């Protein structure tokens, strides 16, 4: 699978797996099976968060294959003080049944000074509990501040899909210029794009599904990877096959007509 390179030099696959809303229903068996199938296919970046309250489920999914997995979890802004971040990380490690996470993100910016959270991240890095750290839901100005504090920030995880293209204006170009990887979340707009006629037309041309077109479109960007969530093995396999789709100029123009790119700065949207 195509890879992107983190500032540390570490390479990760462009297609990973999200886990939001997993662990809440009866079908945890299917969720674990879907994540395991994705890992088998090479979608080895697994994204969770203390907020999702599903780190134990993720532990079950990665059991026996930890070395293959690039594990991402997040600390909540309400736990972003130095002391609370150190404790939150220990709790996550315990739930994830691992001695380290590969990437630890601040879930979004809160009231704790970023320098204090970064101090904790630095200590966690030194102790080997995290290999890298980054941020999430940071717009350009905040990212510039984060980068000024520490140039080893490894990624910014943000909302990006057909309906939310604001990052194309300045955030994505800034990240590309500084080679700071972007992790695109909610690439399928939680499934809400499936009935769009323009997308259905393009999908039919590629003998694919609208979901696959959504992933191929997000992944046309450099320096960006994405983490669709699926609890269904068939969907995971379908998402994997999106990697084979090459969108044409005509496809991209039709998508621009249906979902116009930003014409000015749009404040970073979040969900
Ligand atoms: P998403 O990945 O855009 O969409 C997930 C939905 O799409 C699920 O309902 C899933 O249903 C469905 N789906 C997936 N593949 C499909 C396919 N091939 N065919 C039909 N339906 C399909 O939404 P998301 O979960 O919000 O975003 C992805 C991940 O990003 C999250 O899980 C989380 O890890 C991360 N995230 C991060 C933040 C942040 O603040 N940092 C915010 C939101 C999300 P099935 O399960 O039935 O397949």
mmCIF file of C-alpha atoms and ligand atoms in Angstrom:
data_model
loop_
_atom_site.group_PDB
_atom_site.id
_atom_site.type_symbol
_atom_site.label_atom_id
_atom_site.label_comp_id
_atom_site.label_asym_id
_atom_site.label_seq_id
_atom_site.Cartn_x
_atom_site.Cartn_y
_atom_site.Cartn_z
ATOM 1 C CA UNK A 1 0.000 0.000 0.000
ATOM 2 C CA UNK A 2 1.108 3.569 -0.659
ATOM 3 C CA UNK A 3 2.678 5.118 2.461
ATOM 4 C CA UNK A 4 3.153 8.605 3.841
ATOM 5 C CA UNK A 5 6.233 9.642 5.776
ATOM 6 C CA UNK A 6 6.034 11.175 9.232
ATOM 7 C CA UNK A 7 8.566 13.802 10.368
ATOM 8 C CA UNK A 8 10.388 11.019 12.272
ATOM 9 C CA UNK A 9 10.943 9.177 8.979
ATOM 10 C CA UNK A 10 8.461 6.459 9.961
ATOM 11 C CA UNK A 11 6.190 5.428 7.083
ATOM 12 C CA UNK A 12 2.535 4.576 7.546
ATOM 13 C CA UNK A 13 -0.091 3.321 5.066
ATOM 14 C CA UNK A 14 -2.463 5.883 3.551
ATOM 15 C CA UNK A 15 -5.517 3.821 4.447
ATOM 16 C CA UNK A 16 -6.154 2.990 8.083
ATOM 17 C CA UNK A 17 -9.201 2.310 10.223
ATOM 18 C CA UNK A 18 -11.276 4.447 12.566
ATOM 19 C CA UNK A 19 -13.116 3.062 15.569
ATOM 20 C CA UNK A 20 -15.484 5.794 16.720
ATOM 21 C CA UNK A 21 -18.814 4.378 17.982
ATOM 22 C CA UNK A 22 -17.353 0.883 18.198
ATOM 23 C CA UNK A 23 -17.848 -0.979 21.444
ATOM 24 C CA UNK A 24 -21.270 0.479 22.084
ATOM 25 C CA UNK A 25 -23.543 -2.205 20.711
ATOM 26 C CA UNK A 26 -24.088 -5.947 20.758
ATOM 27 C CA UNK A 27 -21.926 -6.535 17.701
ATOM 28 C CA UNK A 28 -18.476 -6.134 19.217
ATOM 29 C CA UNK A 29 -17.536 -9.491 17.662
ATOM 30 C CA UNK A 30 -18.191 -8.073 14.178
ATOM 31 C CA UNK A 31 -16.276 -4.909 15.047
ATOM 32 C CA UNK A 32 -13.240 -6.877 16.186
ATOM 33 C CA UNK A 33 -13.455 -9.133 13.116
ATOM 34 C CA UNK A 34 -13.697 -6.115 10.796
ATOM 35 C CA UNK A 35 -10.642 -4.442 12.352
ATOM 36 C CA UNK A 36 -8.693 -7.704 12.161
ATOM 37 C CA UNK A 37 -9.575 -8.153 8.481
ATOM 38 C CA UNK A 38 -8.460 -4.593 7.796
ATOM 39 C CA UNK A 39 -5.135 -5.227 9.518
ATOM 40 C CA UNK A 40 -4.716 -8.383 7.442
ATOM 41 C CA UNK A 41 -5.243 -6.304 4.281
ATOM 42 C CA UNK A 42 -2.629 -3.755 5.382
ATOM 43 C CA UNK A 43 -4.921 -1.107 6.893
ATOM 44 C CA UNK A 44 -2.736 -1.218 9.964
ATOM 45 C CA UNK A 45 -3.239 2.303 11.315
ATOM 46 C CA UNK A 46 -5.890 1.953 14.027
ATOM 47 C CA UNK A 47 -7.342 5.167 15.417
ATOM 48 C CA UNK A 48 -8.991 5.289 18.821
ATOM 49 C CA UNK A 49 -9.292 7.809 21.683
ATOM 50 C CA UNK A 50 -9.920 7.783 25.400
ATOM 51 C CA UNK A 51 -13.168 9.580 24.495
ATOM 52 C CA UNK A 52 -14.431 6.621 22.437
ATOM 53 C CA UNK A 53 -14.325 4.378 25.485
ATOM 54 C CA UNK A 54 -13.397 1.427 23.270
ATOM 55 C CA UNK A 55 -9.678 0.972 23.847
ATOM 56 C CA UNK A 56 -10.350 -2.495 25.317
ATOM 57 C CA UNK A 57 -12.088 -3.526 22.104
ATOM 58 C CA UNK A 58 -9.131 -2.221 20.116
ATOM 59 C CA UNK A 59 -6.840 -4.270 22.389
ATOM 60 C CA UNK A 60 -8.823 -7.369 21.448
ATOM 61 C CA UNK A 61 -8.601 -6.537 17.736
ATOM 62 C CA UNK A 62 -4.837 -6.026 17.781
ATOM 63 C CA UNK A 63 -4.137 -8.957 20.096
ATOM 64 C CA UNK A 64 -1.303 -11.040 18.640
ATOM 65 C CA UNK A 65 -0.485 -8.489 15.953
ATOM 66 C CA UNK A 66 0.731 -5.462 17.877
ATOM 67 C CA UNK A 67 4.041 -5.167 15.953
ATOM 68 C CA UNK A 68 2.121 -4.829 12.669
ATOM 69 C CA UNK A 69 -0.188 -2.126 13.977
ATOM 70 C CA UNK A 70 0.361 1.639 14.055
ATOM 71 C CA UNK A 71 -1.730 2.516 17.086
ATOM 72 C CA UNK A 72 -3.156 6.006 17.539
ATOM 73 C CA UNK A 73 -5.014 7.213 20.607
ATOM 74 C CA UNK A 74 -5.946 10.636 21.937
ATOM 75 C CA UNK A 75 -6.056 12.546 25.176
ATOM 76 C CA UNK A 76 -9.065 14.758 25.842
ATOM 77 C CA UNK A 77 -8.475 18.499 26.339
ATOM 78 C CA UNK A 78 -9.994 18.192 29.811
ATOM 79 C CA UNK A 79 -7.068 15.876 30.663
ATOM 80 C CA UNK A 80 -4.421 17.940 28.906
ATOM 81 C CA UNK A 81 -2.577 19.292 31.963
ATOM 82 C CA UNK A 82 0.873 17.765 32.440
ATOM 83 C CA UNK A 83 -0.159 15.511 35.320
ATOM 84 C CA UNK A 84 -3.486 14.472 33.784
ATOM 85 C CA UNK A 85 -1.940 13.741 30.379
ATOM 86 C CA UNK A 86 0.624 11.413 31.981
ATOM 87 C CA UNK A 87 -2.166 9.642 33.859
ATOM 88 C CA UNK A 88 -4.476 9.493 30.816
ATOM 89 C CA UNK A 89 -1.721 7.863 28.789
ATOM 90 C CA UNK A 90 -1.152 5.223 31.462
ATOM 91 C CA UNK A 91 -4.895 4.475 31.521
ATOM 92 C CA UNK A 92 -4.964 4.152 27.726
ATOM 93 C CA UNK A 93 -1.921 1.856 27.692
ATOM 94 C CA UNK A 94 -3.556 -0.360 30.284
ATOM 95 C CA UNK A 95 -6.807 -0.592 28.328
ATOM 96 C CA UNK A 96 -4.979 -1.100 25.048
ATOM 97 C CA UNK A 97 -2.855 -3.835 26.698
ATOM 98 C CA UNK A 98 0.326 -2.454 25.207
ATOM 99 C CA UNK A 99 3.471 -0.790 26.513
ATOM 100 C CA UNK A 100 3.396 2.032 23.954
ATOM 101 C CA UNK A 101 1.205 3.860 21.490
ATOM 102 C CA UNK A 102 2.691 4.871 18.176
ATOM 103 C CA UNK A 103 0.989 8.243 18.020
ATOM 104 C CA UNK A 104 -0.644 10.191 20.841
ATOM 105 C CA UNK A 105 -2.834 13.119 19.832
ATOM 106 C CA UNK A 106 -4.373 16.020 21.690
ATOM 107 C CA UNK A 107 -8.017 15.480 20.610
ATOM 108 C CA UNK A 108 -8.746 19.174 20.271
ATOM 109 C CA UNK A 109 -7.471 22.404 21.759
ATOM 110 C CA UNK A 110 -8.758 23.195 25.244
ATOM 111 C CA UNK A 111 -7.833 25.700 27.910
ATOM 112 C CA UNK A 112 -4.540 24.097 29.001
ATOM 113 C CA UNK A 113 -1.552 25.870 27.445
ATOM 114 C CA UNK A 114 -0.267 23.711 24.627
ATOM 115 C CA UNK A 115 3.276 24.037 25.976
ATOM 116 C CA UNK A 116 2.179 22.182 29.122
ATOM 117 C CA UNK A 117 0.592 19.312 27.166
ATOM 118 C CA UNK A 118 3.672 19.119 24.964
ATOM 119 C CA UNK A 119 5.840 18.913 28.086
ATOM 120 C CA UNK A 120 3.883 15.806 29.080
ATOM 121 C CA UNK A 121 4.089 14.406 25.540
ATOM 122 C CA UNK A 122 7.837 14.934 25.641
ATOM 123 C CA UNK A 123 8.158 13.034 28.922
ATOM 124 C CA UNK A 124 5.996 10.229 27.509
ATOM 125 C CA UNK A 125 8.214 10.074 24.451
ATOM 126 C CA UNK A 126 11.363 9.924 26.567
ATOM 127 C CA UNK A 127 9.909 7.078 28.620
ATOM 128 C CA UNK A 128 8.963 5.155 25.455
ATOM 129 C CA UNK A 129 5.233 5.146 26.270
ATOM 130 C CA UNK A 130 4.533 7.029 23.047
ATOM 131 C CA UNK A 131 6.691 7.046 19.940
ATOM 132 C CA UNK A 132 5.306 10.261 18.485
ATOM 133 C CA UNK A 133 2.756 12.941 19.294
ATOM 134 C CA UNK A 134 0.476 15.212 17.353
ATOM 135 C CA UNK A 135 -2.716 17.215 17.403
ATOM 136 C CA UNK A 136 -6.261 16.983 16.106
ATOM 137 C CA UNK A 137 -8.805 19.589 15.007
ATOM 138 C CA UNK A 138 -6.107 22.273 14.810
ATOM 139 C CA UNK A 139 -6.704 25.036 12.283
ATOM 140 C CA UNK A 140 -3.768 26.779 10.608
ATOM 141 C CA UNK A 141 -3.088 29.448 13.248
ATOM 142 C CA UNK A 142 -3.091 26.924 16.099
ATOM 143 C CA UNK A 143 -0.993 24.546 14.084
ATOM 144 C CA UNK A 144 1.557 27.270 13.422
ATOM 145 C CA UNK A 145 1.755 27.839 17.184
ATOM 146 C CA UNK A 146 2.120 24.113 17.836
ATOM 147 C CA UNK A 147 4.825 23.862 15.212
ATOM 148 C CA UNK A 148 6.643 26.853 16.688
ATOM 149 C CA UNK A 149 6.708 25.032 20.030
ATOM 150 C CA UNK A 150 7.879 21.723 18.623
ATOM 151 C CA UNK A 151 8.727 20.826 15.054
ATOM 152 C CA UNK A 152 8.423 17.115 15.763
ATOM 153 C CA UNK A 153 4.592 17.337 15.821
ATOM 154 C CA UNK A 154 3.815 14.217 13.802
ATOM 155 C CA UNK A 155 0.303 14.781 12.437
ATOM 156 C CA UNK A 156 -2.879 16.841 12.492
ATOM 157 C CA UNK A 157 -6.094 14.792 12.396
ATOM 158 C CA UNK A 158 -8.939 16.797 10.832
ATOM 159 C CA UNK A 159 -12.328 16.478 9.164
ATOM 160 C CA UNK A 160 -12.096 16.112 5.379
ATOM 161 C CA UNK A 161 -14.584 14.819 2.857
ATOM 162 C CA UNK A 162 -16.651 16.040 -0.132
ATOM 163 C CA UNK A 163 -18.910 18.115 2.109
ATOM 164 C CA UNK A 164 -16.104 19.653 4.152
ATOM 165 C CA UNK A 165 -13.340 20.894 1.879
ATOM 166 C CA UNK A 166 -12.313 23.958 3.888
ATOM 167 C CA UNK A 167 -8.837 22.593 4.653
ATOM 168 C CA UNK A 168 -7.971 22.859 0.950
ATOM 169 C CA UNK A 169 -7.789 26.664 1.310
ATOM 170 C CA UNK A 170 -4.827 27.013 3.658
ATOM 171 C CA UNK A 171 -4.509 24.229 6.239
ATOM 172 C CA UNK A 172 -3.721 21.431 3.803
ATOM 173 C CA UNK A 173 -1.259 23.543 1.748
ATOM 174 C CA UNK A 174 0.439 24.600 5.014
ATOM 175 C CA UNK A 175 0.768 20.954 6.099
ATOM 176 C CA UNK A 176 2.029 19.933 2.667
ATOM 177 C CA UNK A 177 4.598 22.748 2.676
ATOM 178 C CA UNK A 178 5.866 21.702 6.114
ATOM 179 C CA UNK A 179 5.509 17.975 5.357
ATOM 180 C CA UNK A 180 3.270 17.603 8.367
ATOM 181 C CA UNK A 181 0.984 14.619 7.640
ATOM 182 C CA UNK A 182 -2.773 15.107 7.667
ATOM 183 C CA UNK A 183 -5.030 12.320 8.923
ATOM 184 C CA UNK A 184 -8.432 12.829 7.317
ATOM 185 C CA UNK A 185 -11.274 11.772 9.571
ATOM 186 C CA UNK A 186 -14.891 11.021 8.625
ATOM 187 C CA UNK A 187 -13.918 10.544 4.946
ATOM 188 C CA UNK A 188 -17.307 8.945 4.222
ATOM 189 C CA UNK A 189 -19.306 11.709 5.933
ATOM 190 C CA UNK A 190 -20.629 8.874 8.127
ATOM 191 C CA UNK A 191 -22.323 7.314 5.086
ATOM 192 C CA UNK A 192 -24.452 10.352 4.299
ATOM 193 C CA UNK A 193 -23.135 10.820 0.789
ATOM 194 C CA UNK A 194 -24.417 7.546 -0.566
ATOM 195 C CA UNK A 195 -27.442 8.909 -2.442
ATOM 196 C CA UNK A 196 -25.750 11.816 -4.163
ATOM 197 C CA UNK A 197 -26.518 11.551 -7.918
ATOM 198 C CA UNK A 198 -23.185 13.023 -9.089
ATOM 199 C CA UNK A 199 -21.261 10.538 -6.983
ATOM 200 C CA UNK A 200 -23.449 7.651 -8.073
ATOM 201 C CA UNK A 201 -22.732 8.529 -11.710
ATOM 202 C CA UNK A 202 -18.967 8.556 -11.108
ATOM 203 C CA UNK A 203 -19.161 5.341 -9.089
ATOM 204 C CA UNK A 204 -21.040 3.627 -11.939
ATOM 205 C CA UNK A 205 -18.289 4.686 -14.388
ATOM 206 C CA UNK A 206 -15.693 3.000 -12.171
ATOM 207 C CA UNK A 207 -17.893 -0.009 -11.435
ATOM 208 C CA UNK A 208 -17.450 0.916 -7.792
ATOM 209 C CA UNK A 209 -19.440 2.309 -4.881
ATOM 210 C CA UNK A 210 -19.847 5.891 -3.750
ATOM 211 C CA UNK A 211 -17.831 4.996 -0.621
ATOM 212 C CA UNK A 212 -14.905 3.866 -2.728
ATOM 213 C CA UNK A 213 -15.089 7.077 -4.753
ATOM 214 C CA UNK A 214 -15.101 9.069 -1.500
ATOM 215 C CA UNK A 215 -11.911 7.350 -0.324
ATOM 216 C CA UNK A 216 -10.165 7.586 -3.707
ATOM 217 C CA UNK A 217 -11.028 11.307 -3.794
ATOM 218 C CA UNK A 218 -9.685 12.023 -0.293
ATOM 219 C CA UNK A 219 -6.537 10.027 -1.054
ATOM 220 C CA UNK A 220 -5.768 12.024 -4.214
ATOM 221 C CA UNK A 221 -4.073 14.524 -1.888
ATOM 222 C CA UNK A 222 -0.370 14.274 -1.080
ATOM 223 C CA UNK A 223 0.868 13.982 2.470
ATOM 224 C CA UNK A 224 -2.535 12.748 3.652
ATOM 225 C CA UNK A 225 -3.902 9.456 4.951
ATOM 226 C CA UNK A 226 -7.410 8.537 6.027
ATOM 227 C CA UNK A 227 -9.176 6.385 8.617
ATOM 228 C CA UNK A 228 -12.676 5.237 7.533
ATOM 229 C CA UNK A 229 -14.575 3.346 10.199
ATOM 230 C CA UNK A 230 -16.366 0.118 9.415
ATOM 231 C CA UNK A 231 -17.706 -2.659 11.588
ATOM 232 C CA UNK A 232 -18.465 -4.810 8.572
ATOM 233 C CA UNK A 233 -15.906 -7.093 6.897
ATOM 234 C CA UNK A 234 -17.466 -6.658 3.443
ATOM 235 C CA UNK A 235 -17.268 -2.882 3.785
ATOM 236 C CA UNK A 236 -13.644 -3.090 4.965
ATOM 237 C CA UNK A 237 -12.745 -5.148 1.893
ATOM 238 C CA UNK A 238 -14.619 -2.689 -0.313
ATOM 239 C CA UNK A 239 -12.790 0.247 1.268
ATOM 240 C CA UNK A 240 -9.457 -1.463 0.683
ATOM 241 C CA UNK A 241 -10.248 -1.829 -3.026
ATOM 242 C CA UNK A 242 -10.720 1.947 -3.257
ATOM 243 C CA UNK A 243 -6.922 2.082 -3.424
ATOM 244 C CA UNK A 244 -7.147 0.775 -7.005
ATOM 245 C CA UNK A 245 -9.371 3.611 -8.214
ATOM 246 C CA UNK A 246 -7.755 6.437 -10.154
ATOM 247 C CA UNK A 247 -10.130 9.347 -10.617
ATOM 248 C CA UNK A 248 -10.007 11.071 -14.001
ATOM 249 C CA UNK A 249 -9.946 14.808 -14.672
ATOM 250 C CA UNK A 250 -13.577 14.522 -15.719
ATOM 251 C CA UNK A 251 -14.476 12.815 -12.395
ATOM 252 C CA UNK A 252 -12.709 15.539 -10.412
ATOM 253 C CA UNK A 253 -14.439 18.328 -12.334
ATOM 254 C CA UNK A 254 -17.836 16.720 -11.744
ATOM 255 C CA UNK A 255 -17.041 16.424 -8.033
ATOM 256 C CA UNK A 256 -15.976 20.101 -7.941
ATOM 257 C CA UNK A 257 -19.285 21.066 -9.551
ATOM 258 C CA UNK A 258 -21.287 19.060 -7.009
ATOM 259 C CA UNK A 259 -19.107 19.924 -3.994
ATOM 260 C CA UNK A 260 -17.327 23.216 -4.740
ATOM 261 C CA UNK A 261 -13.856 23.748 -3.307
ATOM 262 C CA UNK A 262 -13.480 26.691 -0.875
ATOM 263 C CA UNK A 263 -13.169 30.175 -2.423
ATOM 264 C CA UNK A 264 -11.982 31.759 0.824
ATOM 265 C CA UNK A 265 -10.805 30.807 4.282
ATOM 266 C CA UNK A 266 -13.309 28.581 6.060
ATOM 267 C CA UNK A 267 -12.783 28.043 9.795
ATOM 268 C CA UNK A 268 -11.896 24.427 10.408
ATOM 269 C CA UNK A 269 -15.049 22.378 10.824
ATOM 270 C CA UNK A 270 -15.222 19.580 13.361
ATOM 271 C CA UNK A 271 -17.708 16.920 14.389
HETATM 272 P P1 LIG B 1 -16.785 7.616 8.447
HETATM 273 O O1 LIG B 1 -15.603 6.748 8.467
HETATM 274 O O2 LIG B 1 -16.867 8.722 7.471
HETATM 275 O O3 LIG B 1 -18.107 6.751 8.237
HETATM 276 C C1 LIG B 1 -18.386 5.631 9.015
HETATM 277 C C2 LIG B 1 -19.739 5.100 8.532
HETATM 278 O O4 LIG B 1 -19.629 4.656 7.181
HETATM 279 C C3 LIG B 1 -20.207 3.908 9.344
HETATM 280 O O5 LIG B 1 -21.598 4.053 9.509
HETATM 281 C C4 LIG B 1 -19.903 2.713 8.452
HETATM 282 O O6 LIG B 1 -20.853 1.694 8.636
HETATM 283 C C5 LIG B 1 -20.060 3.317 7.073
HETATM 284 N N1 LIG B 1 -19.229 2.638 6.078
HETATM 285 C C6 LIG B 1 -17.879 2.465 6.095
HETATM 286 N N2 LIG B 1 -17.465 1.849 4.974
HETATM 287 C C7 LIG B 1 -18.576 1.591 4.256
HETATM 288 C C8 LIG B 1 -18.807 0.962 3.022
HETATM 289 N N3 LIG B 1 -17.804 0.484 2.283
HETATM 290 N N4 LIG B 1 -20.092 0.835 2.576
HETATM 291 C C9 LIG B 1 -21.115 1.328 3.305
HETATM 292 N N5 LIG B 1 -20.968 1.958 4.474
HETATM 293 C C10 LIG B 1 -19.703 2.090 4.953
HETATM 294 O O7 LIG B 1 -17.070 8.256 9.891
HETATM 295 P P2 LIG B 1 -16.328 8.359 11.283
HETATM 296 O O8 LIG B 1 -16.393 7.100 12.020
HETATM 297 O O9 LIG B 1 -16.866 9.605 11.908
HETATM 298 O O10 LIG B 1 -14.807 8.746 10.907
HETATM 299 C C11 LIG B 1 -13.764 7.796 10.795
HETATM 300 C C12 LIG B 1 -12.860 7.804 12.007
HETATM 301 O O11 LIG B 1 -12.226 9.054 12.191
HETATM 302 C C13 LIG B 1 -13.585 7.610 13.342
HETATM 303 O O12 LIG B 1 -14.044 6.285 13.502
HETATM 304 C C14 LIG B 1 -12.536 8.063 14.319
HETATM 305 O O13 LIG B 1 -11.566 7.054 14.508
HETATM 306 C C15 LIG B 1 -11.965 9.261 13.577
HETATM 307 N N6 LIG B 1 -12.592 10.546 13.995
HETATM 308 C C16 LIG B 1 -11.805 11.455 14.648
HETATM 309 C C17 LIG B 1 -12.356 12.649 15.088
HETATM 310 C C18 LIG B 1 -11.481 13.648 15.811
HETATM 311 O O14 LIG B 1 -12.012 14.610 16.391
HETATM 312 N N7 LIG B 1 -10.180 13.466 15.794
HETATM 313 C C19 LIG B 1 -13.713 12.958 14.849
HETATM 314 C C20 LIG B 1 -14.473 12.018 14.170
HETATM 315 C C21 LIG B 1 -13.901 10.832 13.729
HETATM 316 P P3 LIG B 1 -20.385 0.154 8.866
HETATM 317 O O15 LIG B 1 -19.665 0.171 10.175
HETATM 318 O O16 LIG B 1 -21.670 -0.566 8.864
HETATM 319 O O17 LIG B 1 -19.505 -0.217 7.730
#
